[in-house]
mmCIF file of C-alpha atoms in Angstrom:
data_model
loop_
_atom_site.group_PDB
_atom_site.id
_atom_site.type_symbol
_atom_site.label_atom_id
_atom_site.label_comp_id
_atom_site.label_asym_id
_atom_site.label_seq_id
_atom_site.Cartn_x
_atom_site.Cartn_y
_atom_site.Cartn_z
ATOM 1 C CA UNK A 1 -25.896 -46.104 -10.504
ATOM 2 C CA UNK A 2 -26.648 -48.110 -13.661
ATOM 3 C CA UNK A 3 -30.179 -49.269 -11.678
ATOM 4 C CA UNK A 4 -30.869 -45.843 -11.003
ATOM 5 C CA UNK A 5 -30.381 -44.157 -14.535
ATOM 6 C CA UNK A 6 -32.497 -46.717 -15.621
ATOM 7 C CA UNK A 7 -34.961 -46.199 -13.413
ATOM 8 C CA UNK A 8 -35.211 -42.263 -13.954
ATOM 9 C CA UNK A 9 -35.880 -43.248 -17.528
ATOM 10 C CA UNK A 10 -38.947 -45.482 -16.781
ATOM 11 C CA UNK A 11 -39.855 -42.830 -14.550
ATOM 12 C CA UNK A 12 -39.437 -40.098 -17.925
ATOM 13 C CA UNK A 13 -41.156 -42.468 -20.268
ATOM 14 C CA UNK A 14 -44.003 -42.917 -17.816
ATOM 15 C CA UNK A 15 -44.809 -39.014 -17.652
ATOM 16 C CA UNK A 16 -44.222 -38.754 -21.179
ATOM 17 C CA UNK A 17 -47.069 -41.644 -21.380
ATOM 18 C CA UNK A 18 -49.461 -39.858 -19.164
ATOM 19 C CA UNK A 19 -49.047 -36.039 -21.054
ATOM 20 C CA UNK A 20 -49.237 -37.856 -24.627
ATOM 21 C CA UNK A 21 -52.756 -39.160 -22.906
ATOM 22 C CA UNK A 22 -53.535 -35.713 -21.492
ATOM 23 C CA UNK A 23 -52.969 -34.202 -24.814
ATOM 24 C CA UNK A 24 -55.464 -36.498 -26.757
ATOM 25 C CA UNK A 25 -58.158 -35.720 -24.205
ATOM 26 C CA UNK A 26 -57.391 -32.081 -24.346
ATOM 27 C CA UNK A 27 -59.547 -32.146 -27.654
ATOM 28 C CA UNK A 28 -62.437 -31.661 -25.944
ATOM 29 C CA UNK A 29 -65.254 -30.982 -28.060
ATOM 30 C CA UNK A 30 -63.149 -32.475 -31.040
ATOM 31 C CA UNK A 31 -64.450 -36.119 -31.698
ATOM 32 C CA UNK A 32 -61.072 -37.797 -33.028
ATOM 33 C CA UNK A 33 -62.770 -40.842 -33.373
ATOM 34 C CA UNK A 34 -59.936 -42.955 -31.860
ATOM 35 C CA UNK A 35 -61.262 -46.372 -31.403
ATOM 36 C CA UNK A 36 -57.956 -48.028 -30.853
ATOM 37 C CA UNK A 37 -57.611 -49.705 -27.169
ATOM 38 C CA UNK A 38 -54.773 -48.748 -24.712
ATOM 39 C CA UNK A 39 -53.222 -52.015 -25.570
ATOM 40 C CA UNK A 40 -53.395 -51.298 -28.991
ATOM 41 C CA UNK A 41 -52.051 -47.930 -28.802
ATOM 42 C CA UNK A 42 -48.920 -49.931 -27.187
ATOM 43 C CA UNK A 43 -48.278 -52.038 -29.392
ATOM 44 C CA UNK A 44 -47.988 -49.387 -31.762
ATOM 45 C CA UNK A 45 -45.701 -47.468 -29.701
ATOM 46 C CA UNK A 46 -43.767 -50.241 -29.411
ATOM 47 C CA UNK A 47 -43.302 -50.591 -32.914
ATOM 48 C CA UNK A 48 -41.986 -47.428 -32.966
ATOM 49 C CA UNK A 49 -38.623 -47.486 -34.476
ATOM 50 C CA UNK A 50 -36.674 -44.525 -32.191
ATOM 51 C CA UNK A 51 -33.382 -44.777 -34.153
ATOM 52 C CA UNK A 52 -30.788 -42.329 -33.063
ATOM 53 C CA UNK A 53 -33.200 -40.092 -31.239
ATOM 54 C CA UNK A 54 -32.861 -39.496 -27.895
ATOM 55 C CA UNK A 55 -34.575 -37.374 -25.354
ATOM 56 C CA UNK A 56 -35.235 -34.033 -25.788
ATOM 57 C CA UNK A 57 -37.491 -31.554 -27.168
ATOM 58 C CA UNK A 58 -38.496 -30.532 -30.853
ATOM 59 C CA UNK A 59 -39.901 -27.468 -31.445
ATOM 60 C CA UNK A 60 -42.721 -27.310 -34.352
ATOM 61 C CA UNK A 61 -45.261 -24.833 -35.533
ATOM 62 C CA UNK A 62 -47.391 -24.631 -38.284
ATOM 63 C CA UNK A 63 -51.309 -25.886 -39.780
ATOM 64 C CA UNK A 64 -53.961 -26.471 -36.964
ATOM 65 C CA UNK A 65 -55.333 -28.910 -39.608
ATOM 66 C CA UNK A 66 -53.338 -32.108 -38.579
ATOM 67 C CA UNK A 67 -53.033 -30.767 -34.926
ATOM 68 C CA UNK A 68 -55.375 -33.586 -33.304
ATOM 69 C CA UNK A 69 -52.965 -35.682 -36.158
ATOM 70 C CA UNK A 70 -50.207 -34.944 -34.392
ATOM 71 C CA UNK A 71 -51.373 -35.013 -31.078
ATOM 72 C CA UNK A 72 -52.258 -38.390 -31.673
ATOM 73 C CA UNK A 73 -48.541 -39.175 -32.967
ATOM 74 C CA UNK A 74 -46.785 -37.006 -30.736
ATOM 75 C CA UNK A 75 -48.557 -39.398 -27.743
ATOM 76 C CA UNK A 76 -47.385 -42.275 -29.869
ATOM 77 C CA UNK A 77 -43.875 -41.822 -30.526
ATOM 78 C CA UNK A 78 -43.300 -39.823 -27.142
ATOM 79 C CA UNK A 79 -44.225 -42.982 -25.337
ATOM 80 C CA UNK A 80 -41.665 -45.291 -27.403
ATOM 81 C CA UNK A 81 -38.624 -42.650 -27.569
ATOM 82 C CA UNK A 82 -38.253 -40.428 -25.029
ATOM 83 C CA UNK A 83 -38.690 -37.393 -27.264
ATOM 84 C CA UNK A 84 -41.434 -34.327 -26.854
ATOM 85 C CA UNK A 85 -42.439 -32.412 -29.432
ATOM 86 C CA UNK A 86 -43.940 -29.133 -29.142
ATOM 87 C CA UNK A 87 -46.017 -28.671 -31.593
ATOM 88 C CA UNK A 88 -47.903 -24.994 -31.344
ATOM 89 C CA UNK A 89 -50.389 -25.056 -34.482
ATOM 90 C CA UNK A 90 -50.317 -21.770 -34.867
ATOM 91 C CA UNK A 91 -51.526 -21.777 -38.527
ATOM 92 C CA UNK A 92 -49.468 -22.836 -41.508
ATOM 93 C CA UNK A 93 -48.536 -19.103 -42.237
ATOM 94 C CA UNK A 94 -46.801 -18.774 -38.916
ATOM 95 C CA UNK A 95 -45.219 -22.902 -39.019
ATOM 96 C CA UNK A 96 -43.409 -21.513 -42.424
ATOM 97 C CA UNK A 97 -42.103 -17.997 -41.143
ATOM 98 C CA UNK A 98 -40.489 -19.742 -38.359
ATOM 99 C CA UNK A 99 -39.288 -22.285 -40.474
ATOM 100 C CA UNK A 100 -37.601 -19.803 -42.705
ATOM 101 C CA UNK A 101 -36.156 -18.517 -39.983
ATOM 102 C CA UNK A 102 -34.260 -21.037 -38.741
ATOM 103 C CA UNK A 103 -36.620 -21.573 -34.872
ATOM 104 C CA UNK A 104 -38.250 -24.945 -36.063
ATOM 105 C CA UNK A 105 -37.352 -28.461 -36.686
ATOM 106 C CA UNK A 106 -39.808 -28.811 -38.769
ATOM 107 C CA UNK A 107 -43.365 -27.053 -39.810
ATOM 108 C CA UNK A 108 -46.528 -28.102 -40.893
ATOM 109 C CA UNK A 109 -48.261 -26.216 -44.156
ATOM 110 C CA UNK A 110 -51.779 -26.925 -46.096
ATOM 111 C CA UNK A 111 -49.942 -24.960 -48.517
ATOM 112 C CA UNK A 112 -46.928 -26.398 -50.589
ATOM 113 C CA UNK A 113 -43.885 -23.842 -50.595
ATOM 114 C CA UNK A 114 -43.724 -20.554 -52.403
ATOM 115 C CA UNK A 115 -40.652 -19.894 -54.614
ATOM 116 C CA UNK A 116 -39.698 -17.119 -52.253
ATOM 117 C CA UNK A 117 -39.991 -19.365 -49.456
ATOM 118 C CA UNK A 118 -38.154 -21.731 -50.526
ATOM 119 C CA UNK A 119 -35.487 -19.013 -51.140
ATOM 120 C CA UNK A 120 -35.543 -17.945 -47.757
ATOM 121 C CA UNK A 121 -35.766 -21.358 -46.472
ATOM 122 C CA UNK A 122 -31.748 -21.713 -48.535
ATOM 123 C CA UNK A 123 -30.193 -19.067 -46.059
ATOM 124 C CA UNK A 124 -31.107 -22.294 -43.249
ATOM 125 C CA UNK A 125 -30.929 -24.987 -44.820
ATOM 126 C CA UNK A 126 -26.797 -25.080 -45.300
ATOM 127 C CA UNK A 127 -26.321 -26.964 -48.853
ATOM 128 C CA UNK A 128 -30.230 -27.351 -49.415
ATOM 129 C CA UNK A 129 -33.464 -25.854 -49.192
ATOM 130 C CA UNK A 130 -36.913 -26.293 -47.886
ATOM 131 C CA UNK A 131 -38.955 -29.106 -49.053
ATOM 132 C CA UNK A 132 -42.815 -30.293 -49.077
ATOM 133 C CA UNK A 133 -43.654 -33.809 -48.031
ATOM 134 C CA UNK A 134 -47.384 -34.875 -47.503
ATOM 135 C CA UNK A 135 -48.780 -36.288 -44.885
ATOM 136 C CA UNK A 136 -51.631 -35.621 -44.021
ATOM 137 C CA UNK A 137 -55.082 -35.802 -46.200
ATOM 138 C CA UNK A 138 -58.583 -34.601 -45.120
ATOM 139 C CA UNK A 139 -61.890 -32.605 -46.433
ATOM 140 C CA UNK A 140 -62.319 -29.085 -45.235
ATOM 141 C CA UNK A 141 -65.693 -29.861 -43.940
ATOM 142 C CA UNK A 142 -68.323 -26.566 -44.231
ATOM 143 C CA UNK A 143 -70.160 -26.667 -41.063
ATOM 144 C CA UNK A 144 -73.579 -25.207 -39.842
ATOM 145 C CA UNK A 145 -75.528 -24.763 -37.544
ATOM 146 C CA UNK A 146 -79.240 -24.103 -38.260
ATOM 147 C CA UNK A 147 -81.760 -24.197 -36.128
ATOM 148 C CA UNK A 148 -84.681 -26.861 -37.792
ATOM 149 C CA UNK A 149 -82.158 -27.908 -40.536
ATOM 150 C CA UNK A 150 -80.483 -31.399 -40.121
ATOM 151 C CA UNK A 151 -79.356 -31.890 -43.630
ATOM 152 C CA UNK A 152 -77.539 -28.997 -46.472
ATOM 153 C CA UNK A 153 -76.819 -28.625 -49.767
ATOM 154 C CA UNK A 154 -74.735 -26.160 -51.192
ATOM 155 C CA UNK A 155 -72.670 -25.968 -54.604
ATOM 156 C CA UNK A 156 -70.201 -23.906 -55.273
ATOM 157 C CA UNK A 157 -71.552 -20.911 -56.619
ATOM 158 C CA UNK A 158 -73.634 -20.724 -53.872
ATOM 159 C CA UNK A 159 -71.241 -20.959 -51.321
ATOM 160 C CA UNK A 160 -68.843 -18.041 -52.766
ATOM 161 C CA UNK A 161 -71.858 -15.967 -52.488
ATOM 162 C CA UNK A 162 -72.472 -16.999 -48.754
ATOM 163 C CA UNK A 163 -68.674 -16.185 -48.202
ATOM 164 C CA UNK A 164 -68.633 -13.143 -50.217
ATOM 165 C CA UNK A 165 -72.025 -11.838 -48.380
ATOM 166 C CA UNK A 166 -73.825 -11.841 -51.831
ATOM 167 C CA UNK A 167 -76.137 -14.375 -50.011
ATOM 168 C CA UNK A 168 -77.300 -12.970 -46.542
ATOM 169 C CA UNK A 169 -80.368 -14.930 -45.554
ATOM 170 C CA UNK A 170 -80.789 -18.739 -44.822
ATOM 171 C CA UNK A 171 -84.222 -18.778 -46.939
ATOM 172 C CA UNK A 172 -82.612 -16.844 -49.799
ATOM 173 C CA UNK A 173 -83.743 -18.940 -53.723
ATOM 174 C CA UNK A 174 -80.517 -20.150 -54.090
ATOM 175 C CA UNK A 175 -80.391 -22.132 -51.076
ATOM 176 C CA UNK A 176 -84.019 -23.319 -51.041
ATOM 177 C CA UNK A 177 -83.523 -24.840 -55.078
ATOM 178 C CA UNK A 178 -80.605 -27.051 -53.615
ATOM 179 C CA UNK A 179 -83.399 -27.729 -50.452
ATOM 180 C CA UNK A 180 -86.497 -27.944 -51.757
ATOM 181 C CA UNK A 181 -87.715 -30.209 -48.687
ATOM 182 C CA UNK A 182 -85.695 -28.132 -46.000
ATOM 183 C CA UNK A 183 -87.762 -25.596 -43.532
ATOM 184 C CA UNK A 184 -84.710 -22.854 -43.999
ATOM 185 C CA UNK A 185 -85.705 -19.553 -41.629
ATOM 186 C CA UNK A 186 -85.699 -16.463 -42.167
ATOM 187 C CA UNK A 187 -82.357 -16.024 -40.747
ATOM 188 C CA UNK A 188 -79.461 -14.117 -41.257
ATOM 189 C CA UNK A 189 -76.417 -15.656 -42.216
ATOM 190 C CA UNK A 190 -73.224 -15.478 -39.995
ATOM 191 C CA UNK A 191 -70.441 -16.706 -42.244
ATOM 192 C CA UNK A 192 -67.037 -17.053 -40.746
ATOM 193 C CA UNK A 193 -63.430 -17.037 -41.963
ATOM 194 C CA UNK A 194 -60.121 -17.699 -40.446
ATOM 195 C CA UNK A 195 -58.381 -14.095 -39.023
ATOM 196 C CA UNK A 196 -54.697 -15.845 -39.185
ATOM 197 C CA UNK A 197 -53.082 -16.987 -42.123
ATOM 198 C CA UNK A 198 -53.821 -20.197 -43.219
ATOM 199 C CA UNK A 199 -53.494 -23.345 -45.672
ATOM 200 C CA UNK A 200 -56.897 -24.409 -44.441
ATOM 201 C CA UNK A 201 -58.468 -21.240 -46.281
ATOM 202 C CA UNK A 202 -55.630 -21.193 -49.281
ATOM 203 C CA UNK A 203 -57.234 -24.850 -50.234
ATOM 204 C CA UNK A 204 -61.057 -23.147 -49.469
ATOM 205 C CA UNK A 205 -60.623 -20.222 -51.569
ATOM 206 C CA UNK A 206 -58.735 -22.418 -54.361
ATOM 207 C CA UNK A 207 -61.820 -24.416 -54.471
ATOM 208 C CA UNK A 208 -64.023 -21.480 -54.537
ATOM 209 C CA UNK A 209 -61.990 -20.254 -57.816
ATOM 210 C CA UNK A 210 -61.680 -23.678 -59.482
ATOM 211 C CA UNK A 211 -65.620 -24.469 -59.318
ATOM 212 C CA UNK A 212 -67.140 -20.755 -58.805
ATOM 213 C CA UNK A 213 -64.949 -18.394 -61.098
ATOM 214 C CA UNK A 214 -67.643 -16.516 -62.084
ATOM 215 C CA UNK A 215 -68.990 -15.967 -58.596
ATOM 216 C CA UNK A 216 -65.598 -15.437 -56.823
ATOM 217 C CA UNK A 217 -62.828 -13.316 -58.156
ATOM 218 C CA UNK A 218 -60.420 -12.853 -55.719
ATOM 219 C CA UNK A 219 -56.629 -13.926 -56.793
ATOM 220 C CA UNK A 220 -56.689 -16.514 -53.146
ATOM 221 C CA UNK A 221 -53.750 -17.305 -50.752
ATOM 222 C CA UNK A 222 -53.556 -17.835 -47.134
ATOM 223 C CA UNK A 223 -55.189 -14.567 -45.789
ATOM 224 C CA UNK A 224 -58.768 -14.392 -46.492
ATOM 225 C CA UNK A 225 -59.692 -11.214 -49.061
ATOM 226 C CA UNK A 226 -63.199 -11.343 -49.132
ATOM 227 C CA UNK A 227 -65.527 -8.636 -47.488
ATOM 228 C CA UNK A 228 -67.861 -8.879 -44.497
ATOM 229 C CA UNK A 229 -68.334 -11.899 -42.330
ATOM 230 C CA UNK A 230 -66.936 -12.601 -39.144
ATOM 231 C CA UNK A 231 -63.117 -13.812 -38.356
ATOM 232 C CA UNK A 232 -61.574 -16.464 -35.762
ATOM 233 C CA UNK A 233 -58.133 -17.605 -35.171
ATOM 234 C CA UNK A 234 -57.350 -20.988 -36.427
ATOM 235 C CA UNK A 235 -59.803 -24.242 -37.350
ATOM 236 C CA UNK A 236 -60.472 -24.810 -33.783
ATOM 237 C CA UNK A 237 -61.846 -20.979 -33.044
ATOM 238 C CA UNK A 238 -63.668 -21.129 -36.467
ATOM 239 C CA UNK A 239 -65.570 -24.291 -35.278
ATOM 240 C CA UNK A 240 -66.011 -23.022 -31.858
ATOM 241 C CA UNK A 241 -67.940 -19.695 -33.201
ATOM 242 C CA UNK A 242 -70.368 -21.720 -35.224
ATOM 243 C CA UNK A 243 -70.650 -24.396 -32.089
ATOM 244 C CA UNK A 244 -71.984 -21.522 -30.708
ATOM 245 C CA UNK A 245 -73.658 -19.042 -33.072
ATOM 246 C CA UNK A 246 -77.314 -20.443 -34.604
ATOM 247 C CA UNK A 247 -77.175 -19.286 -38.419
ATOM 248 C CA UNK A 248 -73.589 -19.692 -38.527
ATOM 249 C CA UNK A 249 -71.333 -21.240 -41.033
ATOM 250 C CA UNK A 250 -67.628 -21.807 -41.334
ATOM 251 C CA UNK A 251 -64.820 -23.754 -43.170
ATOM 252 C CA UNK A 252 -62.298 -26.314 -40.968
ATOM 253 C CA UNK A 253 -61.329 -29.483 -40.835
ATOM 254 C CA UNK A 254 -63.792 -32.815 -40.127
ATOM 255 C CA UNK A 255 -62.077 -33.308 -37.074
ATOM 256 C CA UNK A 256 -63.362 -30.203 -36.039
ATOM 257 C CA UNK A 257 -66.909 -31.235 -36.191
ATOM 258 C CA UNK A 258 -68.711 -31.321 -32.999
ATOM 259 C CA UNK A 259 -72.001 -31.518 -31.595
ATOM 260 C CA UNK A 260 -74.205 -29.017 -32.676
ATOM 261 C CA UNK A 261 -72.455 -28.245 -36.374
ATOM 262 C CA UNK A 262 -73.617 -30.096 -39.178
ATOM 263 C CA UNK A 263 -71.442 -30.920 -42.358
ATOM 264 C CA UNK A 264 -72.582 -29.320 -46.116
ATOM 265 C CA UNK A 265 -72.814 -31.752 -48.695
ATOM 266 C CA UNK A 266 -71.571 -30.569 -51.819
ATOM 267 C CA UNK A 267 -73.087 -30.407 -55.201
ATOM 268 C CA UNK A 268 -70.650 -31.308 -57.372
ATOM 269 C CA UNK A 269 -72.233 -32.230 -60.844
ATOM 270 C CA UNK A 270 -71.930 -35.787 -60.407
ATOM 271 C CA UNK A 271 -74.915 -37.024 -59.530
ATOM 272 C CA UNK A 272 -75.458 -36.792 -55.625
ATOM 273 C CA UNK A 273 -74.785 -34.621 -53.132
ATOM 274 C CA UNK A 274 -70.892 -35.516 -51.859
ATOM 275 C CA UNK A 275 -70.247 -35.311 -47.946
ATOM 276 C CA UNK A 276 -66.689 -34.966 -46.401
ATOM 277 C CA UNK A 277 -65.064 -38.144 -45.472
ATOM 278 C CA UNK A 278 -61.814 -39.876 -45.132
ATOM 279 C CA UNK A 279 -63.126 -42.089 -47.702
ATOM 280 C CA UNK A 280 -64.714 -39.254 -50.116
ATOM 281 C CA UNK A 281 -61.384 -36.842 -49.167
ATOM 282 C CA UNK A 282 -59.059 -40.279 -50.191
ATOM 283 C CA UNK A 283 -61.137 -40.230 -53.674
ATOM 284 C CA UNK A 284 -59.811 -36.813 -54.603
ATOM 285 C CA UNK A 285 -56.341 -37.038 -53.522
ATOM 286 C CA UNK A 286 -56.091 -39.994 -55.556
ATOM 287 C CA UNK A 287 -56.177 -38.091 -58.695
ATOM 288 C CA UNK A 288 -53.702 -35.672 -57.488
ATOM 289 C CA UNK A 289 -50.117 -34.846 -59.387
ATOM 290 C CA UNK A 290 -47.204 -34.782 -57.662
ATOM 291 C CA UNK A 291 -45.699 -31.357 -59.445
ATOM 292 C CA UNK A 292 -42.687 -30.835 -57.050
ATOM 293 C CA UNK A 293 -39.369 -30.814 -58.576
ATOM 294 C CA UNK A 294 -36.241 -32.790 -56.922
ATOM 295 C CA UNK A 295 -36.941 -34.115 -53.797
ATOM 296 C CA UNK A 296 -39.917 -31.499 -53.240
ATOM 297 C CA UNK A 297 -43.271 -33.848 -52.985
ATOM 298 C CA UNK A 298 -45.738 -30.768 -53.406
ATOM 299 C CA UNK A 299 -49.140 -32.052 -55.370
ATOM 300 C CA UNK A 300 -51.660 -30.600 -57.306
ATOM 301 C CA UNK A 301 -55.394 -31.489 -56.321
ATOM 302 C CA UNK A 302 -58.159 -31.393 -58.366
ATOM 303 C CA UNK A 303 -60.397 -28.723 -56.760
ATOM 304 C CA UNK A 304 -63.019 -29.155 -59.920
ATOM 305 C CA UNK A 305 -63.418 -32.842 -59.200
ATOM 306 C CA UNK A 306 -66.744 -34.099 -60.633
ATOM 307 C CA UNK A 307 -65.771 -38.063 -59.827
ATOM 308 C CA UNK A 308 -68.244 -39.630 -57.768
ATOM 309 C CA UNK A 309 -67.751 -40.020 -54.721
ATOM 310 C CA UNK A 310 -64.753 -37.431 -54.747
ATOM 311 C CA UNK A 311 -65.293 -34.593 -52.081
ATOM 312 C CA UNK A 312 -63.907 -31.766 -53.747
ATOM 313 C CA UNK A 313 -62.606 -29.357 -50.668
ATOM 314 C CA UNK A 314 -59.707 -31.383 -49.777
ATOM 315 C CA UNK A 315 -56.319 -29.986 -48.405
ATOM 316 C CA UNK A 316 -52.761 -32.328 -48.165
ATOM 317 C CA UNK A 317 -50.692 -30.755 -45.282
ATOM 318 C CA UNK A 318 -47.165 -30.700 -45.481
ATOM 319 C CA UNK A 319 -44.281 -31.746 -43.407
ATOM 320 C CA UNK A 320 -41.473 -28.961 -44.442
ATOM 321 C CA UNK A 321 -38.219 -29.615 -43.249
ATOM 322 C CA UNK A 322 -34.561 -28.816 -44.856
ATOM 323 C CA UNK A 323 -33.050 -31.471 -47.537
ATOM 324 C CA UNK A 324 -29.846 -30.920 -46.370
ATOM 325 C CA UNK A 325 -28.420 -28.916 -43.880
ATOM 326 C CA UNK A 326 -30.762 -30.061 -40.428
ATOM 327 C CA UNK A 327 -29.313 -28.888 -37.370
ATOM 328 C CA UNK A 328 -27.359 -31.881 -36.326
ATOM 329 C CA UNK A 329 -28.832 -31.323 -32.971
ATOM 330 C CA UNK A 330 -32.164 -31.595 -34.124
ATOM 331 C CA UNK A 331 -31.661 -34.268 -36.992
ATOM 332 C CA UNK A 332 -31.748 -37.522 -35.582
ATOM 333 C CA UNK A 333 -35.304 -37.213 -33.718
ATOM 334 C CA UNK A 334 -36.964 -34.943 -36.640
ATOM 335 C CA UNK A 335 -36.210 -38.292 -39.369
ATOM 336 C CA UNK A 336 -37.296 -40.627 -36.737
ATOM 337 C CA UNK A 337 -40.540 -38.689 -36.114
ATOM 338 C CA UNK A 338 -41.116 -38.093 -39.978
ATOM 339 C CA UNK A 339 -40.356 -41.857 -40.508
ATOM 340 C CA UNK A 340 -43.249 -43.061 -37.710
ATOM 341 C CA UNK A 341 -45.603 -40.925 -39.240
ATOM 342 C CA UNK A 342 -44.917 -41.832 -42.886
ATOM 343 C CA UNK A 343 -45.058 -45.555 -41.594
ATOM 344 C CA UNK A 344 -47.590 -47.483 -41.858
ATOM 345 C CA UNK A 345 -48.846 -47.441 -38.726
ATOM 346 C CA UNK A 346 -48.305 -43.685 -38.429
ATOM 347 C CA UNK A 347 -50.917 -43.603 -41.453
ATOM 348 C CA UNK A 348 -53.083 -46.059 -40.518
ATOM 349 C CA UNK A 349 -54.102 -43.500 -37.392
ATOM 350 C CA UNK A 350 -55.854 -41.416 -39.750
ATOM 351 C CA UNK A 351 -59.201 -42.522 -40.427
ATOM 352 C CA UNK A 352 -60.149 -43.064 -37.198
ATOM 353 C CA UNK A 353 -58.907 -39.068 -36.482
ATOM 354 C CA UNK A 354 -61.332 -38.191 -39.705
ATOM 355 C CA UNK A 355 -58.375 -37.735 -41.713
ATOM 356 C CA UNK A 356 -57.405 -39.497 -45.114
ATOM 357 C CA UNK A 357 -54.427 -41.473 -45.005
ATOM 358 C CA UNK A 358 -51.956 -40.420 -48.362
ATOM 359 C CA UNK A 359 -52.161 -43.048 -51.331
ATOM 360 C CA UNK A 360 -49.769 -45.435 -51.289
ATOM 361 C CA UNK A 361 -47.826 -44.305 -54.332
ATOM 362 C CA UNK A 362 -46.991 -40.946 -52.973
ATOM 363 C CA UNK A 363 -46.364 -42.331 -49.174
ATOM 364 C CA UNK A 364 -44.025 -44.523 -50.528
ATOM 365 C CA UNK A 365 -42.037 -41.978 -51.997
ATOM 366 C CA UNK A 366 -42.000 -39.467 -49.051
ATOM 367 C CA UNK A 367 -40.598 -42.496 -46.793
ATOM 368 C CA UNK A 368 -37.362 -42.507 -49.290
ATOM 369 C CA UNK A 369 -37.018 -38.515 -49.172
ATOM 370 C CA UNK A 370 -37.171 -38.878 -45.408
ATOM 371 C CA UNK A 371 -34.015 -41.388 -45.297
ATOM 372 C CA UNK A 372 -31.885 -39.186 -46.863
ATOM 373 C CA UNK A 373 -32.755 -36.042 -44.849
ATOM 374 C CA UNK A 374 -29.338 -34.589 -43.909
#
């Protein structure tokens, strides 16, 4: 009997192997940039350290910024521990409704925590509340795709106009100062926004306000406010519309590049023309704050960054889970998962997913909040 228990588990960690290497090739079109070899990916796995988690499933919702993140870790620590994890990326609005109601684990937010959330998040939590613990660091690439054009410049004023339809054609002044040596048509200019909520355009529209007051006066948040355009559900349906649309232009993460959609570079001030990268996105993250009270890691990021080097439309998603009062049931896998993915190796994943691994400093603390998650 012994034999054959153990074999049904070799049997469960094997399919739990093969979906965690379904589910990184279900990116399709996203390049994730994983240059790590099988054998390497095992060894990682194996380092893996499961704790008291045992098999099972954790449900998670929540930003489709990290999702090829935590498909990536998901394969991981699936493979080592038994565990799924069933995370649906259905936009950090809906990962934090759930949450405060009580049907998550755990959720996933580009946005830290509003007081009223975390207020709702108390009537769950028994004894604690809902807090905010980076983990995930990346540029919110602007992509294009222009017929002719290879290479774009845009600033920030000009952008807010493109998003706010104050700027309808590709050949308009404002874009050919920023291009003088760019054959820009005669095209119209499909701009597109996210139609859920999302952290994704919270961070965008916060960036927008920080470096373009004057040219974009709407108070932000995670439903877009401006007028006109056209609207897709989550990063990957945003990229997929300007895959597909000549003259479009959109706002995701770089992991949602793909063939056929070119990344802006952005004026900033400082001298040349920024473009999103791990690297560049790992610049301006490094002079963020960490303003979050207790054990509540929430930062603030300099939207208005003029460092060089420093892409300035960077987001930090959020783990948000309860301080105290987990569901028991839940508990042991959800700190296990949080602790792989705050680990060094869990980190180390990133760049090669075009993602920017948090700085040290800040890492460091979330691993502490995470061991005394109760």
């Amino acid at each position: 009997m012994k034999l054959q228990r153990m074999n049904r588990r070799a049997l469960a960690l094997g399919a739990l192997a093969v979906s965690g290497a379904l589910a990184l090739t279900a990116c399709g079109s996203d390049d994730t940039g994983s240059g790590s070899s099988d054998a390497s990916a095992s060894a990682k796995a194996g380092s893996i350290d499961c704790g008291d988690a045992k098999s099972g499933q954790l449900l998670s919702d929540g930003s489709s910024a990290q999702k090829n993140a935590i498909d990536a870790w998901v394969a991981q620590f699936s493979q080592a521990c038994g565990v799924q994890i069933n995370y649906k990326a259905g936009g950090s609005g809906a990962g934090v409704t759930s949450f405060t109601q009580g049907q998550l684990a755990f959720a996933g937010s580009d946005s830290a925590l509003k007081p009223e959330e975390v207020t709702a998040s108390k009537k769950i939590c028994s004894g604690g509340q809902g807090i905010d613990l980076p983990m995930v660091g990346g540029p919110i690439a602007v992509g294009f795709n222009v017929s002719g054009v290879d290479n774009l410049v845009l600033d920030a004023p000009t952008l807010a106009k493109i998003f706010d339809s104050k700027i309808t054609k590709w050949n308009d002044p404002a874009i050919k100062k920023l291009n003088p040596s760019a054959k820009l048509p005669d095209l119209k200019i499909q701009a597109f926004h996210r139609s859920d909520e999302s952290g994704t355009t919270d961070n965008f529209t916060k960036y927008l306000k920080a470096a373009a007051p004057g040219n974009w006066k709407y108070s932000g948040g995670k439903a877009w406010q401006a007028q006109g355009g056209q609207a897709a559900a989550q990063s990957s349906g945003v990229a997929a519309q300007v895959k597909q649309t000549n003259g479009a232009i959109g706002y995701f993460e770089l992991s949602y590049l793909g063939d056929g959609v070119k990344p802006v570079s952005i004026d900033t001030g400082a001298g040349s023309p920024v473009a999103p990268s791990s690297d560049s996105a790992t610049k301006a993250i490094a002079d963020a704050k960490v303003v979050g009270t207790g054990k509540d890691l929430s930062l603030q990021l300099n939207y208005n960054t003029k460092a060089a080097g420093a892409y300035p439309i960077t987001l930090v998603t959020y783990e948000i889970v309860c301080d105290k009062g987990n569901k028991s049931s839940t508990l042991p896998a959800t700190k296990s998962f949080l602790k792989y993915i705050a680990s060094e190796d869990g980190q180390g994943l990133l760049p090669g997913l075009k993602y920017a691994p948090i700085p040290a400093d800040i890492i460091a603390k979330v691993r502490t909040t995470i061991d005394g998650l109760s």
